[in-house]
């Protein structure tokens, strides 16, 4: 049984790379916490600091409420499974799993019992006599897990343990890992860059970007109410539609959200209306997930967006239509992927200007520091972060619909399911922290 606390932990490598930037995080006893984020965001560095393999530059780490930075890794009661785990090739499965027990001088008969228990829990009880070379990838992965848990650690750290496996086996092992850690009641921190894996496995998800913790919450919380534009863009499939909108307030009636030539009307009765109304005359980012959009007949009026299908994607159980609605999409540069190109670069600078205006307001000390990036000013001036392009609104349709690209399509919008973000990428919401 273990709890973990990171208190304002920072890790700066000798070359100046800030791998982890003022992260504070509490993991509860018995919790399965998933650290999620793209490559290089500092996930492994966090696990390695908890395990004692690296020292933080600043901050403190507590296990069960006690500071552990002075403790050697072996005194922390932690087991870690790495992505590129190595088994001892000349040892049997049984000896591989039992190796940590042998090292700590556990009696052979107890060892056999404990290895047997762990192996049967992992479904590899019938291959105990084999060598690693005679196992499948999934079986080898289970042996590595068995070796980690056989010592009955208080805390289990797993760094992308499934990333070498094919997708079918991954899905199967996901369920097994969460089942096993729950059964053992062991606190687990699990690293992945796969958002679907995080949402299916986690009690809570902690989302990282460039060393900064963006959001922490249950899968329902972070999916349903993402703290930043980045989290909104990272979670869910298809990706959330992120549209630039101009805001005009008609006091006591409604707020017009204008996307190109089309508008949606947020009623004044919406609990978020007052927060959004602060942006009168400015631009914000409006997020619409596919589940907020329902295809309707062309004559339907009200909260409806209209466009033409640019292309269709068939996924077997559903098809996705991508609609050109004459709006501008904000593309979050979350994966370190492409910067704006050509005309996009100009557009980007224009949007950067709008963002800067917002920054002027929020960096004068009134608001909290943006989580979207460490330095609030750079959020708004760094042209590599977001870029704009014509929106292609992702809409769910029944599988293989009888329509084709070029077709007009109207979609009704659930206004209560919209997400709003300011120019810094922070959520605009009622009572937002
Ligand atoms: N020993 C090191 N010396 C210098 N820089 C390092 C070292 N280890 C990691 N880094 C850098 O620190 C940052 C965070 O690395 P980390 O390994 O924690 O990322 P990650 O989130 O685990 O990524 P991945 O998903 O690719 O494993 C990266 O920029 C990386 O290049
Ligand atoms: Mg890593």
Coordinates of C-alpha atoms and ligand atoms in Angstrom, one line a residue:
X1 CA 0.0 0.0 0.0
X2 CA 1.4 3.4 -1.0
X3 CA 0.7 6.9 -1.8
X4 CA 2.9 9.1 -3.9
X5 CA 3.3 12.9 -3.8
X6 CA 5.3 15.0 -6.1
X7 CA 5.8 18.5 -4.7
X8 CA 6.7 21.1 -7.2
X9 CA 9.2 18.8 -8.9
X10 CA 11.5 20.1 -11.6
X11 CA 14.1 18.2 -13.6
X12 CA 16.7 20.1 -15.7
X13 CA 19.2 18.0 -17.5
X14 CA 22.8 19.2 -17.6
X15 CA 22.4 20.4 -21.2
X16 CA 19.6 22.8 -20.0
X17 CA 16.6 20.7 -21.2
X18 CA 13.7 21.1 -18.8
X19 CA 12.2 17.6 -18.8
X20 CA 9.8 18.2 -15.9
X21 CA 8.6 21.7 -15.0
X22 CA 7.1 22.3 -11.5
X23 CA 4.9 19.3 -11.4
X24 CA 2.8 18.6 -8.3
X25 CA 0.7 15.4 -8.3
X26 CA -0.8 13.2 -5.6
X27 CA -1.5 9.5 -6.2
X28 CA -3.9 7.8 -3.8
X29 CA -3.4 4.5 -2.2
X30 CA -4.5 1.7 -4.6
X31 CA -5.1 4.1 -7.4
X32 CA -4.2 3.4 -11.1
X33 CA -2.9 6.7 -12.4
X34 CA -2.0 7.0 -16.0
X35 CA 0.6 9.6 -17.1
X36 CA -0.3 10.5 -20.7
X37 CA 1.6 12.7 -23.2
X38 CA 3.5 12.8 -26.4
X39 CA 7.1 11.7 -26.8
X40 CA 9.6 13.7 -24.9
X41 CA 7.1 15.4 -22.5
X42 CA 8.8 14.0 -19.4
X43 CA 6.8 10.9 -18.5
X44 CA 9.7 8.5 -18.1
X45 CA 11.7 11.2 -16.2
X46 CA 8.9 11.4 -13.6
X47 CA 8.8 7.6 -13.1
X48 CA 12.6 7.4 -12.9
X49 CA 12.7 10.2 -10.2
X50 CA 10.1 8.3 -8.2
X51 CA 12.0 5.1 -8.5
X52 CA 15.2 6.9 -7.4
X53 CA 17.1 6.4 -10.7
X54 CA 17.3 10.2 -11.2
X55 CA 17.3 13.1 -8.8
X56 CA 15.0 16.0 -9.2
X57 CA 16.7 19.4 -9.7
X58 CA 14.1 21.0 -7.4
X59 CA 11.1 19.9 -5.4
X60 CA 10.3 16.9 -3.2
X61 CA 9.0 13.4 -3.6
X62 CA 7.1 11.6 -0.8
X63 CA 6.0 8.0 -0.5
X64 CA 3.4 7.3 2.1
X65 CA 4.0 10.9 3.3
X66 CA 7.7 10.5 3.9
X67 CA 10.4 12.2 1.8
X68 CA 12.4 9.6 -0.1
X69 CA 15.0 11.6 -2.0
X70 CA 17.6 10.4 0.4
X71 CA 16.6 6.7 0.0
X72 CA 18.3 4.4 -2.4
X73 CA 16.1 2.8 -5.1
X74 CA 16.1 -0.6 -3.4
X75 CA 14.7 0.9 -0.2
X76 CA 11.7 2.5 -1.8
X77 CA 9.5 -0.7 -2.2
X78 CA 8.9 0.1 -5.8
X79 CA 8.8 -2.2 -8.8
X80 CA 9.3 -0.8 -12.3
X81 CA 8.5 -2.4 -15.7
X82 CA 10.1 -0.7 -18.7
X83 CA 9.1 -0.7 -22.3
X84 CA 12.3 -2.5 -23.3
X85 CA 12.4 -4.9 -20.4
X86 CA 15.0 -7.6 -20.7
X87 CA 14.6 -11.2 -19.4
X88 CA 17.6 -13.4 -18.6
X89 CA 17.7 -15.5 -21.7
X90 CA 19.5 -18.5 -20.1
X91 CA 17.0 -18.7 -17.2
X92 CA 13.6 -20.4 -17.2
X93 CA 10.5 -18.4 -16.8
X94 CA 10.3 -19.6 -13.2
X95 CA 13.8 -18.5 -12.4
X96 CA 13.2 -15.1 -14.2
X97 CA 10.2 -14.4 -12.0
X98 CA 11.8 -15.7 -8.9
X99 CA 15.1 -13.8 -9.4
X100 CA 14.3 -10.8 -7.2
X101 CA 13.3 -13.2 -4.4
X102 CA 16.6 -15.1 -4.7
X103 CA 18.5 -11.8 -4.5
X104 CA 16.7 -10.9 -1.3
X105 CA 17.4 -14.3 0.2
X106 CA 13.9 -15.8 0.2
X107 CA 13.8 -19.5 0.9
X108 CA 13.5 -21.8 -2.2
X109 CA 10.3 -23.4 -1.1
X110 CA 8.6 -20.0 -0.4
X111 CA 10.0 -18.8 -3.7
X112 CA 8.4 -21.6 -5.6
X113 CA 5.0 -20.9 -4.0
X114 CA 5.2 -17.2 -4.7
X115 CA 6.3 -17.7 -8.3
X116 CA 3.5 -20.2 -8.8
X117 CA 0.9 -17.7 -7.4
X118 CA 2.1 -14.9 -9.6
X119 CA 2.4 -17.0 -12.7
X120 CA -1.1 -18.4 -12.4
X121 CA -2.5 -14.9 -11.8
X122 CA -0.8 -13.8 -15.0
X123 CA -1.9 -16.9 -17.0
X124 CA 1.6 -18.2 -17.6
X125 CA 1.6 -21.1 -15.0
X126 CA 2.0 -23.6 -17.8
X127 CA 5.2 -22.2 -19.3
X128 CA 7.3 -21.9 -16.1
X129 CA 9.9 -24.4 -17.4
X130 CA 10.5 -22.6 -20.8
X131 CA 13.2 -20.2 -21.7
X132 CA 12.2 -16.6 -22.8
X133 CA 13.1 -17.5 -26.5
X134 CA 10.3 -20.1 -26.4
X135 CA 7.7 -17.5 -25.5
X136 CA 5.4 -15.2 -27.4
X137 CA 5.8 -11.4 -27.0
X138 CA 2.7 -11.3 -24.7
X139 CA 4.0 -14.1 -22.6
X140 CA 7.4 -12.4 -22.2
X141 CA 5.7 -9.3 -21.2
X142 CA 3.8 -11.2 -18.5
X143 CA 7.0 -12.7 -17.2
X144 CA 8.5 -9.2 -16.9
X145 CA 5.4 -8.1 -15.0
X146 CA 5.6 -11.2 -12.8
X147 CA 9.2 -10.5 -12.0
X148 CA 8.2 -7.0 -10.9
X149 CA 5.2 -7.9 -8.8
X150 CA 6.7 -11.0 -7.1
X151 CA 8.3 -8.9 -4.4
X152 CA 4.9 -7.5 -3.6
X153 CA 5.9 -3.9 -4.1
X154 CA 3.9 -1.0 -2.5
X155 CA 4.1 0.9 -5.8
X156 CA 4.1 -0.3 -9.3
X157 CA 5.7 1.9 -12.0
X158 CA 5.1 0.9 -15.6
X159 CA 6.7 2.7 -18.5
X160 CA 4.8 1.9 -21.8
X161 CA 4.9 -1.8 -21.0
X162 CA 2.7 -2.7 -23.9
X163 CA 4.2 -0.6 -26.7
X164 CA 6.0 -3.5 -28.3
X165 CA 2.9 -5.6 -28.7
X166 CA 0.3 -5.8 -31.5
X167 CA -3.0 -4.1 -30.9
X168 CA -5.1 -7.2 -30.2
X169 CA -2.7 -8.4 -27.5
X170 CA -2.4 -4.8 -26.1
X171 CA -6.1 -4.6 -25.6
X172 CA -6.1 -8.0 -23.9
X173 CA -3.2 -7.2 -21.6
X174 CA -4.7 -3.8 -20.7
X175 CA -7.6 -5.4 -19.0
X176 CA -5.4 -8.0 -17.3
X177 CA -3.0 -5.3 -16.0
X178 CA -5.8 -3.2 -14.5
X179 CA -7.5 -6.3 -13.1
X180 CA -4.3 -7.6 -11.5
X181 CA -3.3 -4.3 -9.9
X182 CA -6.8 -3.9 -8.5
X183 CA -6.8 -7.4 -7.2
X184 CA -3.4 -6.8 -5.5
X185 CA -4.5 -3.4 -4.3
X186 CA -1.2 -2.0 -5.5
X187 CA -0.8 1.7 -6.3
X188 CA 0.2 2.0 -10.0
X189 CA 1.6 4.7 -12.2
X190 CA 1.4 3.8 -15.8
X191 CA 3.0 5.7 -18.7
X192 CA 1.6 5.8 -22.2
X193 CA 1.3 8.2 -25.1
X194 CA -1.9 6.4 -26.3
X195 CA -5.0 8.4 -25.3
X196 CA -7.3 5.5 -25.8
X197 CA -5.2 3.3 -23.5
X198 CA -5.2 6.0 -20.9
X199 CA -9.0 6.5 -21.0
X200 CA -9.7 2.8 -20.8
X201 CA -7.3 1.9 -18.0
X202 CA -7.0 4.9 -15.6
X203 CA -8.8 5.7 -12.4
X204 CA -7.3 9.2 -13.1
X205 CA -5.3 10.5 -16.0
X206 CA -2.5 13.1 -15.7
X207 CA -1.8 14.8 -19.0
X208 CA 1.6 16.2 -19.7
X209 CA 3.0 18.5 -22.3
X210 CA 6.6 19.7 -22.5
X211 CA 7.3 18.9 -18.9
X212 CA 4.2 20.7 -17.7
X213 CA 1.2 19.0 -16.1
X214 CA -1.9 20.2 -18.1
X215 CA -4.8 18.4 -16.4
X216 CA -5.5 15.7 -13.9
X217 CA -8.8 13.9 -13.4
X218 CA -10.9 10.8 -14.0
X219 CA -11.3 9.9 -17.7
X220 CA -14.8 11.4 -17.6
X221 CA -13.5 14.7 -16.2
X222 CA -10.6 15.2 -18.5
X223 CA -12.6 14.1 -21.6
X224 CA -15.7 16.0 -20.6
X225 CA -14.1 19.2 -19.3
X226 CA -10.6 19.5 -20.6
X227 CA -8.6 22.2 -18.8
X228 CA -6.7 23.3 -21.9
X229 CA -7.0 23.4 -25.7
X230 CA -4.1 20.9 -25.7
X231 CA -5.9 18.4 -23.6
X232 CA -9.1 18.9 -25.7
X233 CA -7.2 18.2 -28.8
X234 CA -5.3 15.2 -27.4
X235 CA -8.2 13.2 -26.0
X236 CA -10.8 11.4 -28.1
X237 CA -11.3 10.0 -31.5
X238 CA -12.2 11.6 -33.9
X239 CA -10.3 14.6 -32.6
X240 CA -12.4 17.5 -31.1
X241 CA -13.3 20.1 -33.8
X242 CA -11.6 23.3 -32.7
X243 CA -13.1 26.3 -34.4
X244 CA -12.1 30.0 -34.2
X245 CA -15.2 32.1 -33.3
X246 CA -15.9 35.8 -32.9
X247 CA -18.0 36.6 -29.9
X248 CA -20.8 39.2 -29.8
X249 CA -22.9 39.7 -26.8
X250 CA -26.6 40.7 -27.0
X251 CA -27.1 41.4 -23.3
X252 CA -29.7 39.3 -21.5
X253 CA -30.6 37.5 -24.7
X254 CA -27.8 35.4 -26.3
X255 CA -24.2 35.4 -27.3
X256 CA -23.5 35.1 -31.0
X257 CA -20.6 32.8 -31.8
X258 CA -19.7 33.6 -35.4
X259 CA -17.8 31.0 -37.5
X260 CA -17.2 32.6 -40.9
X261 CA -20.6 33.2 -42.4
X262 CA -22.5 31.0 -39.9
X263 CA -23.4 31.6 -36.3
X264 CA -24.5 29.7 -33.3
X265 CA -26.4 31.4 -30.4
X266 CA -25.4 30.6 -26.9
X267 CA -28.5 31.4 -24.8
X268 CA -28.0 33.8 -21.9
X269 CA -29.4 31.0 -19.7
X270 CA -26.4 28.8 -20.4
X271 CA -24.4 28.8 -17.1
X272 CA -21.2 29.6 -19.0
X273 CA -22.7 32.6 -20.8
X274 CA -21.3 35.2 -18.4
X275 CA -17.8 33.8 -18.7
X276 CA -17.9 33.8 -22.5
X277 CA -19.4 37.3 -22.6
X278 CA -16.1 38.7 -21.3
X279 CA -14.7 38.1 -24.8
X280 CA -17.2 40.4 -26.6
X281 CA -15.7 41.7 -29.8
X282 CA -12.8 39.1 -29.6
X283 CA -12.0 35.7 -30.9
X284 CA -12.1 32.5 -28.9
X285 CA -11.7 28.8 -29.7
X286 CA -14.9 26.7 -29.6
X287 CA -14.6 23.0 -29.3
X288 CA -17.2 20.6 -30.7
X289 CA -16.9 16.9 -30.3
X290 CA -18.5 14.6 -32.9
X291 CA -21.0 13.5 -30.3
X292 CA -22.3 17.1 -30.0
X293 CA -23.3 17.0 -33.7
X294 CA -26.3 15.2 -35.3
X295 CA -27.1 15.2 -39.0
X296 CA -30.5 16.7 -39.6
X297 CA -32.7 17.5 -42.6
X298 CA -31.8 20.7 -44.5
X299 CA -35.0 22.5 -43.5
X300 CA -34.2 22.2 -39.8
X301 CA -33.6 25.6 -38.2
X302 CA -32.0 26.6 -34.9
X303 CA -28.5 25.5 -33.6
X304 CA -27.5 24.1 -37.0
X305 CA -24.3 24.3 -39.0
X306 CA -24.3 23.7 -42.7
X307 CA -21.6 22.6 -45.1
X308 CA -20.5 20.3 -47.9
X309 CA -18.9 17.0 -47.3
X310 CA -15.3 17.3 -48.3
X311 CA -14.4 13.6 -47.7
X312 CA -15.7 10.5 -45.9
X313 CA -13.8 8.0 -43.8
X314 CA -15.3 4.5 -43.3
X315 CA -14.5 2.8 -40.0
X316 CA -16.7 -0.2 -40.3
X317 CA -19.0 0.5 -37.3
X318 CA -19.4 4.1 -38.4
X319 CA -18.4 6.6 -41.1
X320 CA -17.1 10.0 -40.5
X321 CA -18.0 12.9 -42.8
X322 CA -15.6 15.9 -42.8
X323 CA -17.6 19.0 -43.6
X324 CA -16.4 22.2 -45.1
X325 CA -18.5 24.9 -43.2
X326 CA -16.5 27.9 -44.2
X327 CA -15.0 28.2 -40.7
X328 CA -11.4 28.3 -39.5
X329 CA -10.0 25.5 -37.5
X330 CA -7.2 25.9 -34.9
X331 CA -4.7 23.0 -35.2
X332 CA -2.9 22.4 -31.9
X333 CA 0.7 21.7 -32.5
X334 CA 0.5 19.1 -29.8
X335 CA 2.6 16.3 -31.2
X336 CA 5.4 18.6 -32.1
X337 CA 4.0 18.0 -35.6
X338 CA 4.1 20.4 -38.6
X339 CA 4.4 24.1 -38.3
X340 CA 2.2 26.4 -40.3
X341 CA 3.3 26.6 -43.9
X342 CA 3.0 29.2 -46.7
X343 CA -0.2 31.3 -46.3
X344 CA -0.8 29.4 -43.1
X345 CA 2.2 31.2 -41.7
X346 CA 0.6 34.6 -42.3
X347 CA -2.7 33.4 -41.0
X348 CA -0.9 32.2 -38.0
X349 CA 0.8 35.5 -37.3
X350 CA -2.6 37.2 -37.6
X351 CA -4.0 34.8 -35.1
X352 CA -0.9 35.3 -32.9
X353 CA -1.7 39.0 -32.9
X354 CA -5.2 38.3 -31.6
X355 CA -3.8 36.0 -29.0
X356 CA -1.4 38.7 -27.9
X357 CA -4.2 41.0 -27.3
X358 CA -5.7 38.5 -24.9
X359 CA -2.3 38.0 -23.4
X360 CA -2.0 41.6 -22.6
X361 CA -5.1 41.2 -20.5
X362 CA -4.2 38.0 -18.8
X363 CA -0.5 38.6 -18.1
X364 CA -1.1 41.7 -16.1
X365 CA -1.4 39.6 -13.0
X366 CA -5.1 39.0 -12.9
X367 CA -5.4 35.5 -14.1
X368 CA -3.7 32.3 -13.0
X369 CA -0.6 31.2 -15.0
X370 CA -1.6 29.4 -18.1
X371 CA -1.1 25.6 -17.9
X372 CA -0.8 25.5 -21.7
X373 CA 2.8 26.5 -21.5
X374 CA 5.2 27.6 -18.8
X375 CA 5.7 31.2 -19.9
X376 CA 2.4 32.9 -20.6
X377 CA 4.0 35.3 -23.0
X378 CA 5.5 32.6 -25.2
X379 CA 2.1 30.8 -25.5
X380 CA 0.9 33.7 -27.4
X381 CA 3.9 34.6 -29.5
X382 CA 5.4 31.2 -30.3
X383 CA 4.3 30.7 -33.9
X384 CA 5.0 27.0 -33.7
X385 CA 2.2 26.2 -31.4
X386 CA -1.1 26.5 -33.2
X387 CA -2.0 27.1 -36.8
X388 CA -5.2 27.8 -38.6
X389 CA -6.6 26.1 -41.6
X390 CA -10.1 25.7 -43.2
X391 CA -12.2 23.7 -40.8
X392 CA -13.2 20.2 -41.7
X393 CA -15.9 19.4 -39.2
X394 CA -15.8 15.7 -38.2
X395 CA -19.4 14.4 -38.0
X396 CA -20.4 10.8 -37.2
X397 CA -22.7 9.0 -39.7
X398 CA -24.2 5.5 -39.9
X399 CA -21.8 3.1 -41.6
X400 CA -21.4 3.5 -45.4
X401 CA -24.1 6.2 -45.8
X402 CA -25.7 6.8 -49.2
X403 CA -24.0 10.1 -49.7
X404 CA -20.7 11.1 -51.2
X405 CA -18.2 13.9 -51.1
X406 CA -19.7 17.2 -52.4
X407 CA -23.1 16.5 -50.8
X408 CA -24.5 19.2 -48.6
X409 CA -25.1 18.3 -44.9
X410 CA -26.7 20.1 -42.0
X411 CA -25.8 19.2 -38.4
X412 CA -27.6 20.2 -35.3
X413 CA -25.3 21.3 -32.5
X414 CA -25.8 20.5 -28.8
X415 CA -24.9 24.0 -27.4
X416 CA -24.5 22.6 -23.8
X417 CA -21.8 20.3 -25.2
X418 CA -19.6 23.1 -26.6
X419 CA -16.2 23.8 -25.1
X420 CA -14.7 27.3 -24.9
X421 CA -11.0 28.2 -24.8
X422 CA -9.2 31.6 -24.6
X423 CA -6.3 32.7 -26.7
X424 CA -3.8 31.2 -24.2
X425 CA -5.5 27.8 -24.6
X426 CA -7.1 27.8 -21.2
X427 CA -10.7 26.7 -20.6
X428 CA -13.4 29.3 -20.3
X429 CA -16.1 27.9 -18.1
X430 CA -18.2 28.8 -15.1
X431 CA -16.2 28.6 -11.9
X432 CA -13.2 27.5 -13.8
X433 CA -10.1 27.1 -11.6
Ligands
LIG1 N1 19.7 11.5 -19.7 C1 19.2 12.6 -20.3 N2 20.0 13.7 -20.6 C2 19.5 14.7 -21.3 N3 18.2 14.9 -21.7 C3 17.4 13.8 -21.4 C4 17.8 12.6 -20.7 N4 16.8 11.8 -20.6 C5 15.8 12.4 -21.2 N5 16.1 13.6 -21.7 C6 15.2 14.6 -22.3 O1 14.2 15.0 -21.4 C7 13.0 15.1 -22.0 C8 11.9 14.2 -21.4 O2 12.3 12.9 -21.7 P1 11.5 11.6 -21.2 O3 12.3 10.4 -21.5 O4 11.0 11.8 -19.8 O5 10.2 11.7 -22.2 P2 9.0 10.7 -22.3 O6 7.8 11.5 -22.1 O7 9.2 9.5 -21.5 O8 9.0 10.4 -23.9 P3 8.8 9.0 -24.7 O9 7.3 8.9 -24.8 O10 9.5 9.2 -26.0 O11 9.4 7.9 -23.9 C9 13.2 14.9 -23.5 O12 13.4 16.2 -24.1 C10 14.5 14.1 -23.5 O13 15.2 14.3 -24.7
LIG2 MG1 9.5 7.5 -22.0

